[in-house]
Short mmCIF file of N, CA and C and ligand atoms in Angstrom, two decimals:
data_model
loop_
_atom_site.label_atom_id
_atom_site.label_comp_id
_atom_site.label_asym_id
_atom_site.label_seq_id
_atom_site.Cartn_x
_atom_site.Cartn_y
_atom_site.Cartn_z
N UNK A 4 0.75 -1.24 0.07
CA UNK A 4 -0.05 0.06 0.06
C UNK A 4 0.84 1.25 -0.07
N UNK A 5 0.54 2.12 -0.77
CA UNK A 5 1.15 3.46 -0.79
C UNK A 5 0.28 4.67 -0.98
N UNK A 6 0.63 5.76 -0.72
CA UNK A 6 0.00 7.03 -0.91
C UNK A 6 0.17 7.59 -2.44
N UNK A 7 -0.97 7.60 -3.09
CA UNK A 7 -1.00 8.11 -4.36
C UNK A 7 -0.72 9.62 -4.26
N UNK A 8 -0.07 10.22 -5.47
CA UNK A 8 0.32 11.36 -5.42
C UNK A 8 -0.52 12.15 -6.74
N UNK A 9 -0.75 13.26 -6.47
CA UNK A 9 -1.24 14.35 -7.40
C UNK A 9 -0.47 14.24 -8.78
N UNK A 10 -1.11 14.23 -9.89
CA UNK A 10 -2.39 14.21 -10.25
C UNK A 10 -3.04 12.95 -10.62
N UNK A 11 -2.81 11.73 -9.71
CA UNK A 11 -3.34 10.56 -9.95
C UNK A 11 -4.99 10.73 -10.11
N UNK A 12 -5.57 10.26 -10.97
CA UNK A 12 -6.88 10.22 -11.34
C UNK A 12 -8.02 9.84 -10.20
N UNK A 13 -7.51 9.03 -9.41
CA UNK A 13 -8.47 8.33 -8.04
C UNK A 13 -8.47 9.92 -7.22
N UNK A 14 -7.56 10.74 -7.18
CA UNK A 14 -7.86 11.65 -6.17
C UNK A 14 -8.91 12.65 -6.75
N UNK A 15 -9.27 12.65 -7.85
CA UNK A 15 -10.26 13.57 -8.43
C UNK A 15 -11.65 12.96 -8.50
N UNK A 16 -11.85 11.60 -8.16
CA UNK A 16 -13.15 10.93 -8.17
C UNK A 16 -14.01 11.12 -7.08
N UNK A 17 -15.18 10.98 -7.06
CA UNK A 17 -16.17 11.08 -6.08
C UNK A 17 -16.40 9.71 -5.45
N UNK A 18 -15.85 9.41 -4.29
CA UNK A 18 -15.82 8.04 -3.80
C UNK A 18 -17.34 7.56 -3.62
N UNK A 19 -17.69 6.23 -3.71
CA UNK A 19 -18.81 5.62 -3.42
C UNK A 19 -18.97 5.09 -2.10
N UNK A 20 -20.12 5.20 -1.44
CA UNK A 20 -20.48 4.57 -0.12
C UNK A 20 -20.19 3.11 -0.21
N UNK A 21 -19.72 2.64 1.12
CA UNK A 21 -19.39 1.11 1.21
C UNK A 21 -20.76 0.49 1.59
N UNK A 22 -20.81 -0.69 0.80
CA UNK A 22 -22.01 -1.58 1.26
C UNK A 22 -21.73 -2.44 2.32
N UNK A 23 -20.37 -2.93 2.29
CA UNK A 23 -20.04 -3.73 3.33
C UNK A 23 -18.57 -3.64 3.59
N UNK A 24 -18.10 -3.83 5.07
CA UNK A 24 -16.74 -3.85 5.32
C UNK A 24 -16.41 -5.28 5.60
N UNK A 25 -15.84 -5.79 4.60
CA UNK A 25 -15.39 -7.31 4.94
C UNK A 25 -14.04 -7.37 5.78
N UNK A 26 -13.61 -8.38 6.17
CA UNK A 26 -12.31 -8.69 6.81
C UNK A 26 -11.23 -8.08 6.09
N UNK A 27 -11.09 -8.28 4.85
CA UNK A 27 -9.94 -7.75 3.92
C UNK A 27 -10.05 -6.30 3.80
N UNK A 28 -11.00 -5.71 3.89
CA UNK A 28 -11.09 -4.19 3.92
C UNK A 28 -10.73 -3.75 5.24
N UNK A 29 -11.32 -4.35 6.37
CA UNK A 29 -10.67 -4.06 7.68
C UNK A 29 -9.21 -4.03 7.96
N UNK A 30 -8.70 -5.05 7.38
CA UNK A 30 -7.35 -5.31 7.51
C UNK A 30 -6.58 -4.24 6.72
N UNK A 31 -7.13 -3.77 5.60
CA UNK A 31 -6.47 -2.59 4.83
C UNK A 31 -6.58 -1.31 5.62
N UNK A 32 -7.83 -1.13 6.18
CA UNK A 32 -8.02 0.09 6.90
C UNK A 32 -7.11 0.14 8.05
N UNK A 33 -6.84 -0.91 8.77
CA UNK A 33 -5.99 -0.93 9.94
C UNK A 33 -4.57 -0.74 9.53
N UNK A 34 -4.23 -1.09 8.33
CA UNK A 34 -2.82 -0.95 7.73
C UNK A 34 -2.53 0.52 7.44
N UNK A 35 -3.57 1.25 7.26
CA UNK A 35 -3.40 2.46 6.74
C UNK A 35 -3.04 3.59 7.87
N UNK A 36 -3.13 2.98 9.01
CA UNK A 36 -2.58 3.97 10.23
C UNK A 36 -1.23 4.01 10.31
N UNK A 37 -0.37 2.75 10.28
CA UNK A 37 1.12 2.86 10.23
C UNK A 37 1.60 3.78 9.08
N UNK A 38 0.97 3.56 8.10
CA UNK A 38 1.40 4.24 6.63
C UNK A 38 1.32 5.67 7.02
N UNK A 39 0.14 6.14 7.50
CA UNK A 39 -0.17 7.43 7.74
C UNK A 39 0.99 8.16 8.91
N UNK A 40 1.26 7.33 9.86
CA UNK A 40 2.17 7.83 10.78
C UNK A 40 3.69 7.67 10.29
N UNK A 41 3.86 6.79 9.35
CA UNK A 41 5.14 6.76 8.60
C UNK A 41 5.43 8.04 7.91
N UNK A 42 4.48 8.48 7.42
CA UNK A 42 4.55 9.59 6.23
C UNK A 42 4.31 10.87 7.04
N UNK A 43 4.16 10.86 8.30
CA UNK A 43 3.96 12.21 9.28
C UNK A 43 2.59 12.72 8.92
N UNK A 44 1.48 12.08 8.62
CA UNK A 44 0.16 12.48 8.33
C UNK A 44 -0.74 12.31 9.45
N UNK A 45 -1.75 13.34 9.65
CA UNK A 45 -2.76 13.14 10.72
C UNK A 45 -3.97 12.75 10.22
N UNK A 46 -4.33 12.60 8.65
CA UNK A 46 -5.35 11.91 8.20
C UNK A 46 -5.08 11.24 6.85
N UNK A 47 -5.95 10.32 6.52
CA UNK A 47 -5.55 9.68 5.34
C UNK A 47 -6.93 9.24 4.63
N UNK A 48 -7.49 9.65 3.53
CA UNK A 48 -8.56 9.44 2.86
C UNK A 48 -8.50 7.95 1.85
N UNK A 49 -9.48 7.27 1.98
CA UNK A 49 -9.56 5.97 0.93
C UNK A 49 -8.85 6.00 -0.25
N UNK A 50 -9.24 7.09 -1.14
CA UNK A 50 -8.72 7.41 -2.41
C UNK A 50 -7.22 7.71 -2.43
N UNK A 51 -6.77 8.09 -1.45
CA UNK A 51 -5.22 8.47 -1.15
C UNK A 51 -4.50 7.09 -1.26
N UNK A 52 -5.13 6.04 -0.96
CA UNK A 52 -4.40 4.76 -1.18
C UNK A 52 -5.16 4.16 -2.18
N UNK A 53 -5.64 4.75 -3.13
CA UNK A 53 -6.20 3.87 -4.45
C UNK A 53 -7.56 3.60 -4.32
N UNK A 54 -8.21 3.73 -3.04
CA UNK A 54 -9.54 2.85 -2.91
C UNK A 54 -10.69 3.91 -3.16
N UNK A 55 -11.62 3.48 -3.94
CA UNK A 55 -12.61 4.60 -4.39
C UNK A 55 -13.94 4.63 -3.50
N UNK A 56 -13.57 4.37 -2.17
CA UNK A 56 -14.76 4.25 -1.14
C UNK A 56 -14.75 5.47 -0.32
N UNK A 57 -15.94 5.75 0.28
CA UNK A 57 -16.16 6.79 1.26
C UNK A 57 -15.86 6.47 2.67
N UNK A 58 -14.59 6.46 2.88
CA UNK A 58 -14.05 6.59 4.42
C UNK A 58 -12.71 7.22 4.49
N UNK A 59 -12.38 7.71 5.63
CA UNK A 59 -11.10 8.21 6.07
C UNK A 59 -10.68 7.67 7.38
N UNK A 60 -9.40 8.08 7.61
CA UNK A 60 -8.93 7.90 8.91
C UNK A 60 -8.28 9.15 9.43
N UNK A 61 -8.12 9.29 10.71
CA UNK A 61 -7.33 10.35 11.25
C UNK A 61 -6.91 10.01 12.76
N UNK A 62 -5.91 10.84 13.12
CA UNK A 62 -5.25 11.08 14.45
C UNK A 62 -4.80 12.28 14.39
N UNK A 63 -5.31 13.21 15.01
CA UNK A 63 -4.94 14.77 15.16
C UNK A 63 -3.58 14.82 15.83
N UNK A 64 -3.06 13.73 16.48
CA UNK A 64 -1.56 13.94 17.16
C UNK A 64 -0.64 13.27 16.22
N UNK A 65 -0.90 12.71 15.23
CA UNK A 65 0.14 11.92 14.24
C UNK A 65 0.91 11.07 14.97
N UNK A 66 0.43 10.75 16.32
CA UNK A 66 1.55 10.05 17.28
C UNK A 66 0.71 8.73 17.55
N UNK A 67 1.30 7.54 16.99
CA UNK A 67 0.65 6.00 17.26
C UNK A 67 0.56 5.85 18.73
N UNK A 68 1.00 6.63 19.51
CA UNK A 68 1.10 6.43 21.13
C UNK A 68 -0.43 6.72 21.61
N UNK A 69 -0.88 7.78 20.76
CA UNK A 69 -2.31 8.35 21.19
C UNK A 69 -3.46 7.41 20.44
N UNK A 70 -3.49 6.19 20.95
CA UNK A 70 -4.58 5.58 20.15
C UNK A 70 -6.06 6.04 20.33
N UNK A 71 -6.24 6.83 21.43
CA UNK A 71 -7.47 7.35 21.84
C UNK A 71 -7.95 8.30 20.82
N UNK A 72 -6.99 8.82 19.99
CA UNK A 72 -7.38 9.73 18.84
C UNK A 72 -7.40 9.25 17.73
N UNK A 73 -7.32 7.91 17.52
CA UNK A 73 -7.51 7.33 16.14
C UNK A 73 -8.89 7.19 15.92
N UNK A 74 -9.48 7.75 14.72
CA UNK A 74 -10.75 7.35 14.18
C UNK A 74 -10.78 7.03 12.92
N UNK A 75 -11.85 6.23 12.61
CA UNK A 75 -12.27 5.65 11.25
C UNK A 75 -13.67 6.33 10.93
N UNK A 76 -13.64 6.87 9.97
CA UNK A 76 -15.23 7.25 9.60
C UNK A 76 -15.55 6.60 8.22
N UNK A 77 -16.51 5.67 8.40
CA UNK A 77 -16.98 5.18 7.25
C UNK A 77 -18.45 5.70 6.73
N UNK A 78 -18.60 5.98 5.50
CA UNK A 78 -19.64 6.58 4.80
C UNK A 78 -20.20 7.87 5.66
N UNK A 79 -19.17 8.80 5.73
CA UNK A 79 -19.22 9.98 6.78
C UNK A 79 -20.23 11.10 6.18
N UNK A 80 -20.83 11.74 6.94
CA UNK A 80 -21.62 12.98 6.49
C UNK A 80 -21.10 14.11 7.44
N UNK A 81 -20.97 15.29 6.84
CA UNK A 81 -20.32 16.38 7.78
C UNK A 81 -21.28 17.49 7.74
N UNK A 82 -21.32 18.01 8.77
CA UNK A 82 -22.07 19.52 9.02
C UNK A 82 -21.09 20.39 9.51
N UNK A 83 -20.94 21.62 8.89
CA UNK A 83 -20.13 22.62 9.35
C UNK A 83 -20.72 23.54 10.32
N UNK A 84 -20.06 23.97 11.27
CA UNK A 84 -20.64 24.97 12.01
C UNK A 84 -19.57 25.74 12.98
N UNK A 85 -19.95 26.39 13.94
CA UNK A 85 -18.94 27.11 14.58
C UNK A 85 -18.73 28.72 14.13
N UNK A 86 -19.36 29.28 13.30
CA UNK A 86 -19.16 30.49 13.05
C UNK A 86 -18.39 30.87 11.97
N UNK A 87 -17.49 31.88 12.11
CA UNK A 87 -16.86 32.48 11.14
C UNK A 87 -15.67 31.50 10.81
N UNK A 88 -15.38 31.17 9.33
CA UNK A 88 -14.56 30.25 8.92
C UNK A 88 -13.01 30.99 9.17
N UNK A 89 -12.11 30.13 9.40
CA UNK A 89 -10.53 30.50 9.77
C UNK A 89 -9.67 30.03 8.94
N UNK A 90 -8.58 30.78 8.55
CA UNK A 90 -7.51 30.35 7.68
C UNK A 90 -6.54 29.50 8.59
N UNK A 91 -5.96 28.47 7.89
CA UNK A 91 -4.80 27.71 8.49
C UNK A 91 -3.90 26.88 7.47
N UNK A 92 -2.79 26.90 7.85
CA UNK A 92 -1.95 26.05 6.97
C UNK A 92 -2.36 24.63 6.88
N UNK A 93 -2.26 24.10 5.62
CA UNK A 93 -2.53 22.64 5.43
C UNK A 93 -1.43 22.16 4.45
N UNK A 94 -1.19 20.89 4.52
CA UNK A 94 -0.31 20.13 3.60
C UNK A 94 -1.13 18.70 3.42
N UNK A 95 -0.62 17.83 2.47
CA UNK A 95 -1.43 16.71 2.13
C UNK A 95 -0.36 15.64 1.73
N UNK A 96 -0.52 14.46 2.14
CA UNK A 96 0.42 13.47 1.77
C UNK A 96 0.52 13.11 0.22
N UNK A 97 -0.58 13.52 -0.50
CA UNK A 97 -0.69 13.28 -1.93
C UNK A 97 0.15 14.52 -2.60
N UNK A 98 0.24 15.55 -1.88
CA UNK A 98 1.06 16.71 -2.47
C UNK A 98 2.33 16.93 -1.68
N UNK A 99 3.36 15.99 -1.70
CA UNK A 99 4.39 16.27 -0.94
C UNK A 99 4.99 17.62 -1.15
N UNK A 100 5.39 18.05 -0.04
CA UNK A 100 6.17 19.34 0.44
C UNK A 100 5.54 20.61 -0.13
N UNK A 101 3.79 20.41 -0.28
CA UNK A 101 3.31 21.78 -0.71
C UNK A 101 2.38 22.18 0.56
N UNK A 102 2.42 23.37 1.02
CA UNK A 102 1.80 23.83 2.21
C UNK A 102 1.15 25.24 1.61
N UNK A 103 -0.04 25.51 2.16
CA UNK A 103 -0.82 26.62 1.96
C UNK A 103 -2.08 26.90 2.68
N UNK A 104 -2.32 28.02 3.00
CA UNK A 104 -3.53 28.67 3.87
C UNK A 104 -4.74 28.15 3.36
N UNK A 105 -5.69 27.60 3.90
CA UNK A 105 -7.02 27.11 3.45
C UNK A 105 -7.87 27.61 4.65
N UNK A 106 -9.20 28.27 4.05
CA UNK A 106 -10.03 28.65 5.00
C UNK A 106 -11.12 27.48 5.31
N UNK A 107 -11.44 27.20 6.38
CA UNK A 107 -12.13 26.18 6.88
C UNK A 107 -13.12 26.56 8.12
N UNK A 108 -14.30 25.89 8.26
CA UNK A 108 -15.22 26.06 9.29
C UNK A 108 -14.46 25.73 10.69
N UNK A 109 -14.67 26.43 11.84
CA UNK A 109 -13.90 26.18 12.96
C UNK A 109 -14.51 24.92 13.72
N UNK A 110 -15.76 24.68 13.35
CA UNK A 110 -16.32 23.35 14.10
C UNK A 110 -17.00 22.48 13.08
N UNK A 111 -16.87 21.02 13.17
CA UNK A 111 -17.83 20.08 12.32
C UNK A 111 -18.50 19.11 13.26
N UNK A 112 -19.68 18.73 12.76
CA UNK A 112 -20.29 17.63 13.19
C UNK A 112 -20.24 16.40 12.34
N UNK A 113 -19.66 15.17 12.71
CA UNK A 113 -19.41 14.20 11.81
C UNK A 113 -20.02 12.80 12.22
N UNK A 114 -21.11 12.39 11.30
CA UNK A 114 -21.58 11.11 11.68
C UNK A 114 -21.20 10.04 10.58
N UNK A 115 -21.39 8.92 11.05
CA UNK A 115 -20.84 7.82 9.86
C UNK A 115 -20.87 6.48 10.85
N UNK A 116 -19.85 5.61 10.55
CA UNK A 116 -19.69 4.38 11.14
C UNK A 116 -18.36 4.12 11.22
N UNK A 117 -18.08 3.26 12.26
CA UNK A 117 -16.71 3.11 12.84
C UNK A 117 -16.37 1.56 12.04
N UNK A 118 -15.15 1.11 12.40
CA UNK A 118 -14.62 -0.08 11.72
C UNK A 118 -15.58 -1.41 12.24
N UNK A 119 -16.35 -1.27 13.23
CA UNK A 119 -17.03 -2.35 13.66
C UNK A 119 -18.57 -2.19 13.25
N UNK A 120 -18.87 -1.20 12.29
CA UNK A 120 -20.10 -1.19 11.81
C UNK A 120 -21.01 -0.30 12.62
N UNK A 121 -20.58 0.09 13.91
CA UNK A 121 -21.40 0.98 14.72
C UNK A 121 -21.56 2.30 14.23
N UNK A 122 -22.74 2.95 14.35
CA UNK A 122 -22.92 4.23 13.96
C UNK A 122 -22.09 5.25 15.11
N UNK A 123 -21.59 6.26 14.51
CA UNK A 123 -20.72 7.30 15.37
C UNK A 123 -21.09 8.60 15.03
N UNK A 124 -21.13 9.45 16.13
CA UNK A 124 -21.16 10.79 15.85
C UNK A 124 -20.17 11.54 16.75
N UNK A 125 -19.62 12.59 16.24
CA UNK A 125 -18.48 13.14 16.86
C UNK A 125 -18.60 14.67 16.42
N UNK A 126 -18.12 15.61 17.42
CA UNK A 126 -18.15 17.08 17.32
C UNK A 126 -16.55 17.36 17.46
N UNK A 127 -15.98 17.99 16.46
CA UNK A 127 -14.59 18.39 16.55
C UNK A 127 -14.45 20.17 16.44
N UNK A 128 -13.47 20.73 17.02
CA UNK A 128 -13.24 22.19 16.89
C UNK A 128 -11.85 22.24 16.58
N UNK A 129 -11.61 23.56 15.96
CA UNK A 129 -10.11 23.71 15.52
C UNK A 129 -9.33 22.63 14.61
N UNK A 130 -8.18 22.23 14.96
CA UNK A 130 -7.37 21.49 14.17
C UNK A 130 -8.09 20.15 13.77
N UNK A 131 -8.60 19.33 14.57
CA UNK A 131 -9.27 18.34 14.16
C UNK A 131 -10.30 18.53 13.29
N UNK A 132 -11.13 19.53 13.36
CA UNK A 132 -12.28 20.02 12.58
C UNK A 132 -11.68 20.24 11.09
N UNK A 133 -10.51 20.83 11.26
CA UNK A 133 -9.96 21.03 9.84
C UNK A 133 -9.54 19.72 9.12
N UNK A 134 -9.03 18.96 9.90
CA UNK A 134 -8.64 17.53 9.29
C UNK A 134 -9.81 16.85 8.69
N UNK A 135 -10.99 16.88 9.45
CA UNK A 135 -12.34 16.39 8.95
C UNK A 135 -12.71 16.82 7.56
N UNK A 136 -12.67 18.13 7.58
CA UNK A 136 -13.00 18.94 6.23
C UNK A 136 -11.92 18.45 5.20
N UNK A 137 -10.69 18.50 5.44
CA UNK A 137 -9.79 18.09 4.31
C UNK A 137 -9.85 16.63 3.85
N UNK A 138 -10.18 15.87 4.79
CA UNK A 138 -10.30 14.43 4.51
C UNK A 138 -11.59 14.17 3.73
N UNK A 139 -12.64 14.79 4.29
CA UNK A 139 -14.03 14.64 3.70
C UNK A 139 -13.86 15.26 2.29
N UNK A 140 -13.30 16.10 2.03
CA UNK A 140 -13.35 16.61 0.67
C UNK A 140 -12.53 15.84 -0.30
N UNK A 141 -11.70 15.11 0.20
CA UNK A 141 -10.80 14.13 -0.73
C UNK A 141 -12.04 13.07 -1.24
N UNK A 142 -12.91 12.71 -0.29
CA UNK A 142 -13.95 11.69 -0.70
C UNK A 142 -14.84 12.29 -1.93
N UNK A 143 -14.71 13.58 -2.07
CA UNK A 143 -15.56 14.22 -3.17
C UNK A 143 -14.79 14.69 -4.43
N UNK A 144 -13.48 14.27 -4.28
CA UNK A 144 -12.57 14.46 -5.51
C UNK A 144 -11.99 15.95 -5.26
N UNK A 145 -12.05 16.51 -3.84
CA UNK A 145 -11.54 17.82 -3.83
C UNK A 145 -10.24 17.82 -3.03
N UNK A 146 -9.34 18.46 -3.41
CA UNK A 146 -7.90 18.38 -2.79
C UNK A 146 -7.87 20.02 -2.18
N UNK A 147 -6.99 19.94 -1.08
CA UNK A 147 -6.92 21.38 -0.69
C UNK A 147 -6.47 22.41 -1.60
N UNK A 148 -5.62 22.19 -2.55
CA UNK A 148 -5.20 22.99 -3.58
C UNK A 148 -6.55 23.59 -4.30
N UNK A 149 -7.60 22.86 -4.36
CA UNK A 149 -8.67 23.41 -4.98
C UNK A 149 -9.54 24.45 -4.13
N UNK A 150 -9.07 24.58 -2.99
CA UNK A 150 -9.59 25.60 -2.07
C UNK A 150 -8.93 26.90 -1.77
N UNK A 151 -7.88 27.05 -2.57
CA UNK A 151 -6.96 28.23 -2.22
C UNK A 151 -7.29 29.46 -2.91
N UNK A 152 -7.10 30.72 -2.24
CA UNK A 152 -7.45 31.88 -2.84
C UNK A 152 -6.43 32.19 -4.06
N UNK A 153 -6.54 33.20 -4.74
CA UNK A 153 -5.58 33.42 -5.76
C UNK A 153 -4.23 33.61 -5.35
N UNK A 154 -3.87 34.32 -4.30
CA UNK A 154 -2.41 34.36 -3.94
C UNK A 154 -1.86 33.26 -3.53
N UNK A 155 -2.67 32.42 -2.73
CA UNK A 155 -2.08 31.13 -2.40
C UNK A 155 -1.83 30.15 -3.49
N UNK A 156 -2.88 30.13 -4.45
CA UNK A 156 -2.75 29.42 -5.61
C UNK A 156 -1.59 29.58 -6.47
N UNK A 157 -1.29 31.08 -6.65
CA UNK A 157 -0.06 31.30 -7.36
C UNK A 157 1.11 30.85 -6.60
N UNK A 158 1.22 30.97 -5.35
CA UNK A 158 2.29 30.48 -4.68
C UNK A 158 2.60 28.89 -4.68
N UNK A 159 1.75 28.21 -5.02
CA UNK A 159 1.91 26.77 -5.07
C UNK A 159 1.96 26.08 -6.52
N UNK A 160 1.60 27.12 -7.44
CA UNK A 160 1.63 26.84 -9.03
C UNK A 160 2.56 25.92 -9.57
N UNK A 161 4.04 26.41 -9.19
CA UNK A 161 5.10 25.89 -9.83
C UNK A 161 5.38 24.42 -9.14
N UNK A 162 5.22 24.29 -7.80
CA UNK A 162 5.33 22.87 -7.32
C UNK A 162 4.17 21.84 -7.69
N UNK A 163 3.00 22.43 -8.12
CA UNK A 163 1.96 21.44 -8.77
C UNK A 163 2.38 21.13 -10.17
N UNK A 164 2.95 22.00 -10.69
CA UNK A 164 3.45 21.75 -12.18
C UNK A 164 4.55 20.61 -12.13
N UNK A 165 5.31 20.89 -11.19
CA UNK A 165 6.46 19.71 -10.94
C UNK A 165 6.05 18.33 -10.70
N UNK A 166 4.93 18.30 -9.81
CA UNK A 166 4.24 17.05 -9.70
C UNK A 166 3.65 16.40 -10.85
N UNK A 167 3.03 17.32 -11.55
CA UNK A 167 2.38 17.07 -12.82
C UNK A 167 3.50 16.29 -13.88
N UNK A 168 4.63 17.11 -13.82
CA UNK A 168 5.61 16.46 -14.66
C UNK A 168 6.15 15.16 -14.22
N UNK A 169 6.11 14.99 -12.96
CA UNK A 169 6.66 13.75 -12.40
C UNK A 169 5.77 12.52 -12.75
N UNK A 170 4.40 12.91 -12.59
CA UNK A 170 3.17 11.93 -13.04
C UNK A 170 3.45 11.60 -14.27
N UNK A 171 3.54 12.51 -15.35
CA UNK A 171 3.54 12.20 -16.72
C UNK A 171 4.88 11.38 -17.13
N UNK A 172 6.01 11.68 -16.46
CA UNK A 172 7.22 10.93 -16.65
C UNK A 172 7.06 9.45 -16.22
N UNK A 173 6.24 9.21 -15.42
CA UNK A 173 5.87 7.94 -14.65
C UNK A 173 5.12 7.10 -15.77
N UNK A 174 4.52 7.61 -16.49
CA UNK A 174 3.71 6.99 -17.85
C UNK A 174 2.60 5.87 -17.12
N UNK A 175 2.12 6.32 -15.97
CA UNK A 175 0.97 5.46 -15.49
C UNK A 175 0.02 5.01 -16.86
N UNK A 176 -0.29 3.78 -16.45
CA UNK A 176 -1.40 3.17 -17.46
C UNK A 176 -2.65 3.51 -16.96
N UNK A 177 -3.38 4.63 -17.54
CA UNK A 177 -4.63 5.11 -17.17
C UNK A 177 -5.59 4.07 -17.19
N UNK A 178 -5.76 3.35 -18.14
CA UNK A 178 -6.69 2.25 -18.44
C UNK A 178 -6.72 1.27 -17.45
N UNK A 179 -5.53 0.76 -17.03
CA UNK A 179 -5.33 -0.26 -15.90
C UNK A 179 -5.82 0.31 -14.57
N UNK A 180 -5.50 1.68 -14.26
CA UNK A 180 -5.90 2.28 -13.22
C UNK A 180 -7.37 2.26 -13.14
N UNK A 181 -8.16 2.65 -14.12
CA UNK A 181 -9.60 2.72 -14.20
C UNK A 181 -10.16 1.41 -14.24
N UNK A 182 -9.56 0.24 -14.67
CA UNK A 182 -10.06 -1.01 -14.51
C UNK A 182 -9.95 -1.61 -12.92
N UNK A 183 -8.94 -1.21 -12.38
CA UNK A 183 -8.82 -1.66 -10.87
C UNK A 183 -9.80 -0.80 -10.26
N UNK A 184 -10.08 0.34 -10.32
CA UNK A 184 -11.16 1.06 -9.72
C UNK A 184 -12.57 0.44 -9.73
N UNK A 185 -12.90 0.26 -11.22
CA UNK A 185 -14.14 -0.45 -11.57
C UNK A 185 -14.28 -1.61 -10.71
N UNK A 186 -13.16 -2.68 -10.55
CA UNK A 186 -13.17 -3.78 -9.95
C UNK A 186 -13.48 -3.65 -8.38
N UNK A 187 -12.81 -2.62 -8.02
CA UNK A 187 -13.07 -2.21 -6.24
C UNK A 187 -14.44 -1.88 -6.18
N UNK A 188 -14.98 -1.07 -7.04
CA UNK A 188 -16.35 -0.56 -6.75
C UNK A 188 -17.18 -1.71 -7.09
N UNK A 189 -17.22 -2.65 -8.01
CA UNK A 189 -17.97 -3.51 -8.07
C UNK A 189 -17.94 -4.55 -6.87
N UNK A 190 -16.99 -4.65 -6.17
CA UNK A 190 -16.82 -5.61 -5.07
C UNK A 190 -17.52 -5.05 -3.78
N UNK A 191 -17.47 -3.78 -3.48
CA UNK A 191 -17.87 -3.26 -2.12
C UNK A 191 -19.13 -2.09 -2.06
N UNK A 192 -19.25 -1.73 -3.33
CA UNK A 192 -20.26 -0.45 -3.54
C UNK A 192 -21.49 -0.85 -4.12
ZN1 ZN B 227 -4.98 15.37 1.79
#
């Protein structure tokens, strides 16, 4: 398992709700935590590891010692709240070394299901609320660079172009990628 990088097409897709979480998928989701910690992340969406499903994981501390902060949200719904949106710096494991300010709601209410299929409802404020919005965006094919103002966009333009060149040079087989996505969708959505 590895983190896919911009501009991989799976990052632009609207992920589909899961109909089932089988043992295999459970194992994959569990494996995503060490991958997230290794890469110094605080959140990781399904499509960032090539899975076209609606779920993400997070741990606002980025520290595997803080198991109590580990969350899995399957088929999540997010409600924004808390008043005036606030700007804060974000990065993304799919956009290595790129950071920019994004305006987000200061508070979210998220509902969904955990890894055991139990319904969950959480309220987050501040930094974890930002993580939820960033990861939930991924599931709708939206990356943080799509939410930048003009100035911030100009700031990251060259770095994005460099990632695009790298992707082109890798000569990815887009047909094979699509076939794999279709198979994964048929399996669990
Ligand atoms: Zn991200």
